[in-house]
Amino acid sequence: MNDPTDTRFFNALQEVLSESAFANCAECRAAVDKAIQTSAPLDLREARLHIDALPGTLRDEILARVHARMASDLSAIWDFMSNAQGSQKPN
C-alpha cells in the first residue's frame, strides 16, 4: 500500500471488522488482514471485492463505521492540510 489513504482505510476496516458485531464476517476479515500484511495489489483488490460482496445493509454499516473513524482521525486530517508541516503551500 503506497497510498497513505489506502493504508488508513484498510487499517480502519480491520479495526471495524474486529468488533464483535461483525464476527460473521470472518472471510472478509481474513482478506483484509492478508491485504494489510502483503500490500499486494491483487490482495487489496480481493479485500475490496469481499467488502463489495457483503449484503448491502451490513456493508453500509461497516463502511459507515470506517468513514467515522477516518473522519475523526485528526492526525490524518492534519497530514492532508495544505499548510501541514513540510508543505510548501501557504494555505
PDB file of N, CA and C in Angstrom:
ATOM      1  N   MET A   1       0.849  -1.173   0.000  1.00  0.00           N
ATOM      2  CA  MET A   1       0.000   0.000   0.000  1.00  0.00           C
ATOM      3  C   MET A   1       0.888   1.227   0.000  1.00  0.00           C
ATOM      4  N   ASN A   2       0.966   1.860  -1.100  1.00  0.00           N
ATOM      5  CA  ASN A   2       1.769   3.057  -1.180  1.00  0.00           C
ATOM      6  C   ASN A   2       0.979   4.304  -0.828  1.00  0.00           C
ATOM      7  N   ASP A   3      -0.301   4.273  -1.028  1.00  0.00           N
ATOM      8  CA  ASP A   3      -1.146   5.427  -0.766  1.00  0.00           C
ATOM      9  C   ASP A   3      -1.506   5.469   0.721  1.00  0.00           C
ATOM     10  N   PRO A   4      -1.159   6.566   1.411  1.00  0.00           N
ATOM     11  CA  PRO A   4      -1.473   6.645   2.843  1.00  0.00           C
ATOM     12  C   PRO A   4      -2.968   6.542   3.139  1.00  0.00           C
ATOM     13  N   THR A   5      -3.794   6.992   2.212  1.00  0.00           N
ATOM     14  CA  THR A   5      -5.240   6.899   2.421  1.00  0.00           C
ATOM     15  C   THR A   5      -5.693   5.447   2.380  1.00  0.00           C
ATOM     16  N   ASP A   6      -5.145   4.669   1.450  1.00  0.00           N
ATOM     17  CA  ASP A   6      -5.462   3.239   1.409  1.00  0.00           C
ATOM     18  C   ASP A   6      -5.027   2.558   2.699  1.00  0.00           C
ATOM     19  N   THR A   7      -3.849   2.907   3.176  1.00  0.00           N
ATOM     20  CA  THR A   7      -3.352   2.323   4.419  1.00  0.00           C
ATOM     21  C   THR A   7      -4.294   2.634   5.564  1.00  0.00           C
ATOM     22  N   ARG A   8      -4.710   3.870   5.689  1.00  0.00           N
ATOM     23  CA  ARG A   8      -5.642   4.253   6.758  1.00  0.00           C
ATOM     24  C   ARG A   8      -6.990   3.567   6.591  1.00  0.00           C
ATOM     25  N   PHE A   9      -7.469   3.479   5.348  1.00  0.00           N
ATOM     26  CA  PHE A   9      -8.753   2.833   5.091  1.00  0.00           C
ATOM     27  C   PHE A   9      -8.717   1.375   5.531  1.00  0.00           C
ATOM     28  N   PHE A  10      -7.715   0.630   5.087  1.00  0.00           N
ATOM     29  CA  PHE A  10      -7.654  -0.792   5.421  1.00  0.00           C
ATOM     30  C   PHE A  10      -7.404  -1.021   6.906  1.00  0.00           C
ATOM     31  N   ASN A  11      -6.618  -0.165   7.533  1.00  0.00           N
ATOM     32  CA  ASN A  11      -6.421  -0.301   8.983  1.00  0.00           C
ATOM     33  C   ASN A  11      -7.713  -0.033   9.738  1.00  0.00           C
ATOM     34  N   ALA A  12      -8.462   0.991   9.329  1.00  0.00           N
ATOM     35  CA  ALA A  12      -9.752   1.269   9.964  1.00  0.00           C
ATOM     36  C   ALA A  12     -10.736   0.134   9.693  1.00  0.00           C
ATOM     37  N   LEU A  13     -10.709  -0.392   8.480  1.00  0.00           N
ATOM     38  CA  LEU A  13     -11.578  -1.514   8.127  1.00  0.00           C
ATOM     39  C   LEU A  13     -11.252  -2.735   8.984  1.00  0.00           C
ATOM     40  N   GLN A  14      -9.983  -2.995   9.183  1.00  0.00           N
ATOM     41  CA  GLN A  14      -9.565  -4.116  10.028  1.00  0.00           C
ATOM     42  C   GLN A  14     -10.063  -3.930  11.460  1.00  0.00           C
ATOM     43  N   GLU A  15      -9.956  -2.717  11.984  1.00  0.00           N
ATOM     44  CA  GLU A  15     -10.434  -2.435  13.341  1.00  0.00           C
ATOM     45  C   GLU A  15     -11.941  -2.648  13.449  1.00  0.00           C
ATOM     46  N   VAL A  16     -12.677  -2.151  12.470  1.00  0.00           N
ATOM     47  CA  VAL A  16     -14.143  -2.295  12.497  1.00  0.00           C
ATOM     48  C   VAL A  16     -14.522  -3.771  12.404  1.00  0.00           C
ATOM     49  N   LEU A  17     -13.891  -4.501  11.509  1.00  0.00           N
ATOM     50  CA  LEU A  17     -14.224  -5.918  11.345  1.00  0.00           C
ATOM     51  C   LEU A  17     -13.850  -6.751  12.566  1.00  0.00           C
ATOM     52  N   SER A  18     -12.975  -6.243  13.414  1.00  0.00           N
ATOM     53  CA  SER A  18     -12.612  -6.982  14.627  1.00  0.00           C
ATOM     54  C   SER A  18     -13.643  -6.803  15.742  1.00  0.00           C
ATOM     55  N   GLU A  19     -14.588  -5.889  15.561  1.00  0.00           N
ATOM     56  CA  GLU A  19     -15.644  -5.693  16.561  1.00  0.00           C
ATOM     57  C   GLU A  19     -16.567  -6.907  16.578  1.00  0.00           C
ATOM     58  N   SER A  20     -17.075  -7.209  17.748  1.00  0.00           N
ATOM     59  CA  SER A  20     -17.914  -8.402  17.905  1.00  0.00           C
ATOM     60  C   SER A  20     -19.177  -8.363  17.048  1.00  0.00           C
ATOM     61  N   ALA A  21     -19.649  -7.184  16.717  1.00  0.00           N
ATOM     62  CA  ALA A  21     -20.851  -7.065  15.888  1.00  0.00           C
ATOM     63  C   ALA A  21     -20.650  -7.652  14.489  1.00  0.00           C
ATOM     64  N   PHE A  22     -19.393  -7.802  14.085  1.00  0.00           N
ATOM     65  CA  PHE A  22     -19.113  -8.298  12.743  1.00  0.00           C
ATOM     66  C   PHE A  22     -18.370  -9.634  12.762  1.00  0.00           C
ATOM     67  N   ALA A  23     -18.637 -10.416  13.789  1.00  0.00           N
ATOM     68  CA  ALA A  23     -17.990 -11.730  13.925  1.00  0.00           C
ATOM     69  C   ALA A  23     -18.333 -12.659  12.762  1.00  0.00           C
ATOM     70  N   ASN A  24     -19.462 -12.417  12.113  1.00  0.00           N
ATOM     71  CA  ASN A  24     -19.884 -13.260  10.995  1.00  0.00           C
ATOM     72  C   ASN A  24     -19.189 -12.891   9.684  1.00  0.00           C
ATOM     73  N   CYS A  25     -18.230 -11.977   9.729  1.00  0.00           N
ATOM     74  CA  CYS A  25     -17.515 -11.530   8.528  1.00  0.00           C
ATOM     75  C   CYS A  25     -16.082 -12.044   8.522  1.00  0.00           C
ATOM     76  N   ALA A  26     -15.875 -13.257   9.003  1.00  0.00           N
ATOM     77  CA  ALA A  26     -14.522 -13.804   9.157  1.00  0.00           C
ATOM     78  C   ALA A  26     -13.772 -13.899   7.824  1.00  0.00           C
ATOM     79  N   GLU A  27     -14.464 -14.296   6.781  1.00  0.00           N
ATOM     80  CA  GLU A  27     -13.812 -14.429   5.481  1.00  0.00           C
ATOM     81  C   GLU A  27     -13.359 -13.060   4.956  1.00  0.00           C
ATOM     82  N   CYS A  28     -14.200 -12.081   5.153  1.00  0.00           N
ATOM     83  CA  CYS A  28     -13.868 -10.712   4.749  1.00  0.00           C
ATOM     84  C   CYS A  28     -12.692 -10.192   5.586  1.00  0.00           C
ATOM     85  N   ARG A  29     -12.746 -10.438   6.867  1.00  0.00           N
ATOM     86  CA  ARG A  29     -11.665 -10.006   7.768  1.00  0.00           C
ATOM     87  C   ARG A  29     -10.346 -10.645   7.377  1.00  0.00           C
ATOM     88  N   ALA A  30     -10.372 -11.933   7.008  1.00  0.00           N
ATOM     89  CA  ALA A  30      -9.150 -12.621   6.592  1.00  0.00           C
ATOM     90  C   ALA A  30      -8.571 -11.986   5.327  1.00  0.00           C
ATOM     91  N   ALA A  31      -9.431 -11.610   4.404  1.00  0.00           N
ATOM     92  CA  ALA A  31      -8.969 -10.962   3.170  1.00  0.00           C
ATOM     93  C   ALA A  31      -8.342  -9.601   3.468  1.00  0.00           C
ATOM     94  N   VAL A  32      -8.938  -8.856   4.384  1.00  0.00           N
ATOM     95  CA  VAL A  32      -8.398  -7.549   4.772  1.00  0.00           C
ATOM     96  C   VAL A  32      -7.071  -7.734   5.493  1.00  0.00           C
ATOM     97  N   ASP A  33      -6.993  -8.699   6.394  1.00  0.00           N
ATOM     98  CA  ASP A  33      -5.743  -8.977   7.106  1.00  0.00           C
ATOM     99  C   ASP A  33      -4.619  -9.302   6.121  1.00  0.00           C
ATOM    100  N   LYS A  34      -4.927 -10.135   5.130  1.00  0.00           N
ATOM    101  CA  LYS A  34      -3.926 -10.515   4.138  1.00  0.00           C
ATOM    102  C   LYS A  34      -3.494  -9.300   3.322  1.00  0.00           C
ATOM    103  N   ALA A  35      -4.454  -8.453   2.938  1.00  0.00           N
ATOM    104  CA  ALA A  35      -4.135  -7.255   2.155  1.00  0.00           C
ATOM    105  C   ALA A  35      -3.210  -6.327   2.931  1.00  0.00           C
ATOM    106  N   ILE A  36      -3.465  -6.171   4.216  1.00  0.00           N
ATOM    107  CA  ILE A  36      -2.609  -5.321   5.048  1.00  0.00           C
ATOM    108  C   ILE A  36      -1.227  -5.939   5.185  1.00  0.00           C
ATOM    109  N   GLN A  37      -1.182  -7.245   5.364  1.00  0.00           N
ATOM    110  CA  GLN A  37       0.093  -7.933   5.562  1.00  0.00           C
ATOM    111  C   GLN A  37       0.971  -7.874   4.316  1.00  0.00           C
ATOM    112  N   THR A  38       0.400  -8.111   3.141  1.00  0.00           N
ATOM    113  CA  THR A  38       1.203  -8.212   1.923  1.00  0.00           C
ATOM    114  C   THR A  38       1.313  -6.899   1.155  1.00  0.00           C
ATOM    115  N   SER A  39       0.306  -6.069   1.228  1.00  0.00           N
ATOM    116  CA  SER A  39       0.208  -4.830   0.440  1.00  0.00           C
ATOM    117  C   SER A  39       0.224  -5.095  -1.061  1.00  0.00           C
ATOM    118  N   ALA A  40       0.002  -6.315  -1.442  1.00  0.00           N
ATOM    119  CA  ALA A  40      -0.005  -6.674  -2.860  1.00  0.00           C
ATOM    120  C   ALA A  40      -1.279  -6.162  -3.524  1.00  0.00           C
ATOM    121  N   PRO A  41      -1.171  -5.572  -4.706  1.00  0.00           N
ATOM    122  CA  PRO A  41      -2.352  -5.029  -5.382  1.00  0.00           C
ATOM    123  C   PRO A  41      -3.489  -6.032  -5.539  1.00  0.00           C
ATOM    124  N   LEU A  42      -3.163  -7.280  -5.860  1.00  0.00           N
ATOM    125  CA  LEU A  42      -4.222  -8.277  -6.028  1.00  0.00           C
ATOM    126  C   LEU A  42      -4.901  -8.601  -4.699  1.00  0.00           C
ATOM    127  N   ASP A  43      -4.152  -8.583  -3.609  1.00  0.00           N
ATOM    128  CA  ASP A  43      -4.745  -8.824  -2.293  1.00  0.00           C
ATOM    129  C   ASP A  43      -5.620  -7.650  -1.864  1.00  0.00           C
ATOM    130  N   LEU A  44      -5.193  -6.441  -2.186  1.00  0.00           N
ATOM    131  CA  LEU A  44      -6.021  -5.262  -1.897  1.00  0.00           C
ATOM    132  C   LEU A  44      -7.331  -5.333  -2.683  1.00  0.00           C
ATOM    133  N   ARG A  45      -7.230  -5.720  -3.939  1.00  0.00           N
ATOM    134  CA  ARG A  45      -8.426  -5.847  -4.774  1.00  0.00           C
ATOM    135  C   ARG A  45      -9.351  -6.937  -4.236  1.00  0.00           C
ATOM    136  N   GLU A  46      -8.766  -8.050  -3.837  1.00  0.00           N
ATOM    137  CA  GLU A  46      -9.556  -9.158  -3.288  1.00  0.00           C
ATOM    138  C   GLU A  46     -10.297  -8.726  -2.029  1.00  0.00           C
ATOM    139  N   ALA A  47      -9.638  -7.976  -1.174  1.00  0.00           N
ATOM    140  CA  ALA A  47     -10.292  -7.493   0.045  1.00  0.00           C
ATOM    141  C   ALA A  47     -11.462  -6.570  -0.304  1.00  0.00           C
ATOM    142  N   ARG A  48     -11.264  -5.718  -1.275  1.00  0.00           N
ATOM    143  CA  ARG A  48     -12.360  -4.816  -1.688  1.00  0.00           C
ATOM    144  C   ARG A  48     -13.521  -5.603  -2.280  1.00  0.00           C
ATOM    145  N   LEU A  49     -13.211  -6.646  -3.025  1.00  0.00           N
ATOM    146  CA  LEU A  49     -14.277  -7.489  -3.586  1.00  0.00           C
ATOM    147  C   LEU A  49     -15.059  -8.187  -2.479  1.00  0.00           C
ATOM    148  N   HIS A  50     -14.376  -8.596  -1.416  1.00  0.00           N
ATOM    149  CA  HIS A  50     -15.067  -9.218  -0.280  1.00  0.00           C
ATOM    150  C   HIS A  50     -16.002  -8.219   0.384  1.00  0.00           C
ATOM    151  N   ILE A  51     -15.567  -7.000   0.539  1.00  0.00           N
ATOM    152  CA  ILE A  51     -16.427  -5.962   1.123  1.00  0.00           C
ATOM    153  C   ILE A  51     -17.634  -5.716   0.213  1.00  0.00           C
ATOM    154  N   ASP A  52     -17.381  -5.599  -1.091  1.00  0.00           N
ATOM    155  CA  ASP A  52     -18.468  -5.352  -2.044  1.00  0.00           C
ATOM    156  C   ASP A  52     -19.484  -6.491  -2.069  1.00  0.00           C
ATOM    157  N   ALA A  53     -19.047  -7.704  -1.764  1.00  0.00           N
ATOM    158  CA  ALA A  53     -19.931  -8.869  -1.827  1.00  0.00           C
ATOM    159  C   ALA A  53     -20.827  -9.024  -0.595  1.00  0.00           C
ATOM    160  N   LEU A  54     -20.559  -8.253   0.445  1.00  0.00           N
ATOM    161  CA  LEU A  54     -21.398  -8.341   1.651  1.00  0.00           C
ATOM    162  C   LEU A  54     -22.807  -7.844   1.357  1.00  0.00           C
ATOM    163  N   PRO A  55     -23.801  -8.334   2.097  1.00  0.00           N
ATOM    164  CA  PRO A  55     -25.156  -7.799   1.938  1.00  0.00           C
ATOM    165  C   PRO A  55     -25.150  -6.283   2.169  1.00  0.00           C
ATOM    166  N   GLY A  56     -25.972  -5.585   1.412  1.00  0.00           N
ATOM    167  CA  GLY A  56     -25.976  -4.130   1.400  1.00  0.00           C
ATOM    168  C   GLY A  56     -26.034  -3.448   2.755  1.00  0.00           C
ATOM    169  N   THR A  57     -26.941  -3.882   3.618  1.00  0.00           N
ATOM    170  CA  THR A  57     -27.073  -3.209   4.914  1.00  0.00           C
ATOM    171  C   THR A  57     -25.847  -3.446   5.794  1.00  0.00           C
ATOM    172  N   LEU A  58     -25.299  -4.650   5.738  1.00  0.00           N
ATOM    173  CA  LEU A  58     -24.102  -4.960   6.506  1.00  0.00           C
ATOM    174  C   LEU A  58     -22.907  -4.159   5.983  1.00  0.00           C
ATOM    175  N   ARG A  59     -22.748  -4.160   4.665  1.00  0.00           N
ATOM    176  CA  ARG A  59     -21.663  -3.402   4.040  1.00  0.00           C
ATOM    177  C   ARG A  59     -21.762  -1.918   4.383  1.00  0.00           C
ATOM    178  N   ASP A  60     -22.973  -1.378   4.308  1.00  0.00           N
ATOM    179  CA  ASP A  60     -23.173   0.043   4.613  1.00  0.00           C
ATOM    180  C   ASP A  60     -22.825   0.362   6.062  1.00  0.00           C
ATOM    181  N   GLU A  61     -23.175  -0.526   6.978  1.00  0.00           N
ATOM    182  CA  GLU A  61     -22.860  -0.327   8.395  1.00  0.00           C
ATOM    183  C   GLU A  61     -21.347  -0.341   8.624  1.00  0.00           C
ATOM    184  N   ILE A  62     -20.684  -1.298   8.011  1.00  0.00           N
ATOM    185  CA  ILE A  62     -19.228  -1.394   8.159  1.00  0.00           C
ATOM    186  C   ILE A  62     -18.558  -0.154   7.590  1.00  0.00           C
ATOM    187  N   LEU A  63     -18.931   0.221   6.373  1.00  0.00           N
ATOM    188  CA  LEU A  63     -18.289   1.372   5.738  1.00  0.00           C
ATOM    189  C   LEU A  63     -18.623   2.683   6.451  1.00  0.00           C
ATOM    190  N   ALA A  64     -19.812   2.774   7.042  1.00  0.00           N
ATOM    191  CA  ALA A  64     -20.140   3.972   7.826  1.00  0.00           C
ATOM    192  C   ALA A  64     -19.231   4.083   9.036  1.00  0.00           C
ATOM    193  N   ARG A  65     -18.962   2.956   9.679  1.00  0.00           N
ATOM    194  CA  ARG A  65     -18.053   2.973  10.836  1.00  0.00           C
ATOM    195  C   ARG A  65     -16.618   3.283  10.418  1.00  0.00           C
ATOM    196  N   VAL A  66     -16.208   2.741   9.275  1.00  0.00           N
ATOM    197  CA  VAL A  66     -14.867   3.050   8.759  1.00  0.00           C
ATOM    198  C   VAL A  66     -14.773   4.546   8.461  1.00  0.00           C
ATOM    199  N   HIS A  67     -15.776   5.074   7.807  1.00  0.00           N
ATOM    200  CA  HIS A  67     -15.785   6.504   7.481  1.00  0.00           C
ATOM    201  C   HIS A  67     -15.713   7.352   8.750  1.00  0.00           C
ATOM    202  N   ALA A  68     -16.482   6.986   9.756  1.00  0.00           N
ATOM    203  CA  ALA A  68     -16.474   7.747  11.010  1.00  0.00           C
ATOM    204  C   ALA A  68     -15.085   7.733  11.647  1.00  0.00           C
ATOM    205  N   ARG A  69     -14.424   6.583  11.613  1.00  0.00           N
ATOM    206  CA  ARG A  69     -13.059   6.509  12.180  1.00  0.00           C
ATOM    207  C   ARG A  69     -12.097   7.383  11.397  1.00  0.00           C
ATOM    208  N   MET A  70     -12.186   7.305  10.084  1.00  0.00           N
ATOM    209  CA  MET A  70     -11.268   8.087   9.266  1.00  0.00           C
ATOM    210  C   MET A  70     -11.547   9.583   9.385  1.00  0.00           C
ATOM    211  N   ALA A  71     -12.811   9.942   9.457  1.00  0.00           N
ATOM    212  CA  ALA A  71     -13.173  11.357   9.546  1.00  0.00           C
ATOM    213  C   ALA A  71     -12.785  11.974  10.879  1.00  0.00           C
ATOM    214  N   SER A  72     -12.662  11.146  11.899  1.00  0.00           N
ATOM    215  CA  SER A  72     -12.321  11.676  13.217  1.00  0.00           C
ATOM    216  C   SER A  72     -10.836  11.520  13.554  1.00  0.00           C
ATOM    217  N   ASP A  73     -10.045  11.039  12.609  1.00  0.00           N
ATOM    218  CA  ASP A  73      -8.608  10.867  12.816  1.00  0.00           C
ATOM    219  C   ASP A  73      -7.911  12.194  12.528  1.00  0.00           C
ATOM    220  N   LEU A  74      -7.733  12.991  13.571  1.00  0.00           N
ATOM    221  CA  LEU A  74      -7.179  14.333  13.391  1.00  0.00           C
ATOM    222  C   LEU A  74      -5.762  14.319  12.827  1.00  0.00           C
ATOM    223  N   SER A  75      -4.974  13.323  13.167  1.00  0.00           N
ATOM    224  CA  SER A  75      -3.616  13.274  12.631  1.00  0.00           C
ATOM    225  C   SER A  75      -3.643  13.090  11.113  1.00  0.00           C
ATOM    226  N   ALA A  76      -4.575  12.286  10.617  1.00  0.00           N
ATOM    227  CA  ALA A  76      -4.694  12.089   9.175  1.00  0.00           C
ATOM    228  C   ALA A  76      -5.189  13.358   8.496  1.00  0.00           C
ATOM    229  N   ILE A  77      -6.133  14.016   9.126  1.00  0.00           N
ATOM    230  CA  ILE A  77      -6.664  15.253   8.559  1.00  0.00           C
ATOM    231  C   ILE A  77      -5.553  16.293   8.483  1.00  0.00           C
ATOM    232  N   TRP A  78      -4.771  16.411   9.536  1.00  0.00           N
ATOM    233  CA  TRP A  78      -3.688  17.386   9.565  1.00  0.00           C
ATOM    234  C   TRP A  78      -2.668  17.107   8.455  1.00  0.00           C
ATOM    235  N   ASP A  79      -2.360  15.834   8.222  1.00  0.00           N
ATOM    236  CA  ASP A  79      -1.385  15.467   7.193  1.00  0.00           C
ATOM    237  C   ASP A  79      -1.798  15.950   5.808  1.00  0.00           C
ATOM    238  N   PHE A  80      -3.082  16.081   5.574  1.00  0.00           N
ATOM    239  CA  PHE A  80      -3.556  16.476   4.246  1.00  0.00           C
ATOM    240  C   PHE A  80      -3.869  17.966   4.131  1.00  0.00           C
ATOM    241  N   MET A  81      -3.709  18.701   5.199  1.00  0.00           N
ATOM    242  CA  MET A  81      -3.948  20.149   5.134  1.00  0.00           C
ATOM    243  C   MET A  81      -2.808  20.798   4.354  1.00  0.00           C
ATOM    244  N   SER A  82      -3.142  21.818   3.611  1.00  0.00           N
ATOM    245  CA  SER A  82      -2.159  22.440   2.734  1.00  0.00           C
ATOM    246  C   SER A  82      -1.034  23.136   3.489  1.00  0.00           C
ATOM    247  N   ASN A  83      -1.245  23.530   4.743  1.00  0.00           N
ATOM    248  CA  ASN A  83      -0.182  24.193   5.496  1.00  0.00           C
ATOM    249  C   ASN A  83       0.445  23.269   6.536  1.00  0.00           C
ATOM    250  N   ALA A  84       0.289  21.972   6.335  1.00  0.00           N
ATOM    251  CA  ALA A  84       0.880  21.000   7.259  1.00  0.00           C
ATOM    252  C   ALA A  84       2.397  21.086   7.209  1.00  0.00           C
ATOM    253  N   GLN A  85       3.017  20.652   8.270  1.00  0.00           N
ATOM    254  CA  GLN A  85       4.465  20.695   8.364  1.00  0.00           C
ATOM    255  C   GLN A  85       5.098  20.025   7.131  1.00  0.00           C
ATOM    256  N   GLY A  86       6.044  20.702   6.537  1.00  0.00           N
ATOM    257  CA  GLY A  86       6.711  20.178   5.365  1.00  0.00           C
ATOM    258  C   GLY A  86       6.077  20.601   4.054  1.00  0.00           C
ATOM    259  N   SER A  87       4.891  21.154   4.105  1.00  0.00           N
ATOM    260  CA  SER A  87       4.206  21.600   2.909  1.00  0.00           C
ATOM    261  C   SER A  87       4.764  22.950   2.474  1.00  0.00           C
ATOM    262  N   GLN A  88       4.873  23.145   1.190  1.00  0.00           N
ATOM    263  CA  GLN A  88       5.365  24.411   0.669  1.00  0.00           C
ATOM    264  C   GLN A  88       4.230  25.351   0.271  1.00  0.00           C
ATOM    265  N   LYS A  89       2.978  24.930   0.462  1.00  0.00           N
ATOM    266  CA  LYS A  89       1.818  25.737   0.090  1.00  0.00           C
ATOM    267  C   LYS A  89       1.451  26.665   1.247  1.00  0.00           C
ATOM    268  N   PRO A  90       1.045  27.885   0.960  1.00  0.00           N
ATOM    269  CA  PRO A  90       0.682  28.800   2.041  1.00  0.00           C
ATOM    270  C   PRO A  90      -0.646  28.460   2.703  1.00  0.00           C
ATOM    271  N   ASN A  91      -1.579  27.884   1.979  1.00  0.00           N
ATOM    272  CA  ASN A  91      -2.891  27.524   2.527  1.00  0.00           C
ATOM    273  C   ASN A  91      -3.398  26.261   1.944  1.00  0.00           C
TER     274      ASN A  91
END
